[in-house]
mmCIF file of C-alpha atoms in Angstrom:
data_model
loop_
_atom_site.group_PDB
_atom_site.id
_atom_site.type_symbol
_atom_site.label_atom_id
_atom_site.label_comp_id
_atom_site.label_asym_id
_atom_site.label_seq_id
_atom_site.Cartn_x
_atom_site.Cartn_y
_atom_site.Cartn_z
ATOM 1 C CA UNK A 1 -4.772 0.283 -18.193
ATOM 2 C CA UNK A 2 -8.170 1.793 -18.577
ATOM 3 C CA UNK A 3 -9.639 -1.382 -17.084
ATOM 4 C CA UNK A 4 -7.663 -1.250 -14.425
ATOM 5 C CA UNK A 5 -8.772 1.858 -13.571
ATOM 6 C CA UNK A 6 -12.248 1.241 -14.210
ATOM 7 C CA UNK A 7 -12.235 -1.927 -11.777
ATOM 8 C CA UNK A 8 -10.224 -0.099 -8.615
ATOM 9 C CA UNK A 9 -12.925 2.748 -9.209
ATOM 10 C CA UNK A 10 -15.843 0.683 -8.176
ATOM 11 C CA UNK A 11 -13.344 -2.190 -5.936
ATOM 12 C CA UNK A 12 -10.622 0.739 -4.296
ATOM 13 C CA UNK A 13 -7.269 0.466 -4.090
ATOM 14 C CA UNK A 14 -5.246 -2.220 -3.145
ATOM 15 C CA UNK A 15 -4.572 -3.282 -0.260
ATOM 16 C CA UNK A 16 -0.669 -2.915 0.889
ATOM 17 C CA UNK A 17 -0.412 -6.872 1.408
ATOM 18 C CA UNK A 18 -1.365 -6.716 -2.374
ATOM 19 C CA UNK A 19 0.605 -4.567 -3.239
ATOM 20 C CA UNK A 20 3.558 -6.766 -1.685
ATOM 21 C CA UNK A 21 2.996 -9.319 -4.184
ATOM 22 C CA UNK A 22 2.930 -7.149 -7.174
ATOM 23 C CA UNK A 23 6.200 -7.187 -9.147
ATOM 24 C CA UNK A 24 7.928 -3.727 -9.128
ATOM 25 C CA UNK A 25 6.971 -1.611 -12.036
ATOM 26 C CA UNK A 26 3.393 -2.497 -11.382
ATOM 27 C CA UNK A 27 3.386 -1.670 -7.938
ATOM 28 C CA UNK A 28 5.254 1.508 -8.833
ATOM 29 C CA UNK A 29 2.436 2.261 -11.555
ATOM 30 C CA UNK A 30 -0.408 1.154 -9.171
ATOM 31 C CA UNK A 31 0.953 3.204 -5.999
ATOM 32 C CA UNK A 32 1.131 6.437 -8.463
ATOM 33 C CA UNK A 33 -2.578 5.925 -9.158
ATOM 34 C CA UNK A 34 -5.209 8.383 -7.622
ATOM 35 C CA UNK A 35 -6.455 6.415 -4.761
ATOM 36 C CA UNK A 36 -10.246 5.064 -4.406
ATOM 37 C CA UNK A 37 -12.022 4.158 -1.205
ATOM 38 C CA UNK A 38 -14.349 1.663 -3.570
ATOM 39 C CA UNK A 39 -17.931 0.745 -2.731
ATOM 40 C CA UNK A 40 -19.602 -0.949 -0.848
ATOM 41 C CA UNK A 41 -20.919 -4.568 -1.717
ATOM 42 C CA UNK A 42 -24.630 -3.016 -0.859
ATOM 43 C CA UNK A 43 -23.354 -0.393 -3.636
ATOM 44 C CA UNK A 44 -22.634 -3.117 -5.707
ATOM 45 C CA UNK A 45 -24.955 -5.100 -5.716
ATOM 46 C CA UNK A 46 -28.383 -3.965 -4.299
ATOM 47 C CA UNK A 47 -30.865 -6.616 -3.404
ATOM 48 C CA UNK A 48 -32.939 -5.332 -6.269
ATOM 49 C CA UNK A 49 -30.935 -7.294 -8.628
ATOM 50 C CA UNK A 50 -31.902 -10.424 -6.883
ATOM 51 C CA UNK A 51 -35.429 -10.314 -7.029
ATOM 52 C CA UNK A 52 -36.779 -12.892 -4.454
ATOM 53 C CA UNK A 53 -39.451 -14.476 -7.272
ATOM 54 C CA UNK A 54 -36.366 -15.019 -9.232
ATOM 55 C CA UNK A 55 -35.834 -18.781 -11.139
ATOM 56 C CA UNK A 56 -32.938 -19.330 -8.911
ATOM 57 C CA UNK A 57 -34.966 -18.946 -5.958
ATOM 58 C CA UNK A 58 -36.865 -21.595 -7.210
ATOM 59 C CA UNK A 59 -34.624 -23.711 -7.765
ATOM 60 C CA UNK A 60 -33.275 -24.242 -3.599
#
């Protein structure tokens, strides 16, 4: 449960068309939850973790 939370801290909340497909007692659980707008991708993952002089660069 605590990973759940951890992960729809940084991702938001589901989406109702998720929610749709989640059996009942989890959707129950999850639409109880505090909701989370999430980050963005930017947020995420800034372009300083993909250093252009990186090996994979190298590689194209």
């Amino acid at each position: 449960i605590d990973q759940w939370n951890k992960v729809i801290e940084q991702l938001g909340t589901p989406s109702p068309e998720f929610m749709k497909k989640l059996q009942p007692t989890v959707r129950n659980y999850v639409e109880n939850r505090p909701k989370y707008a999430g980050l963005t991708f930017p947020k995420l993952f800034p372009d300083c973790l993909f250093p252009a002089d990186s090996e994979h660069n190298k590689l194209k």
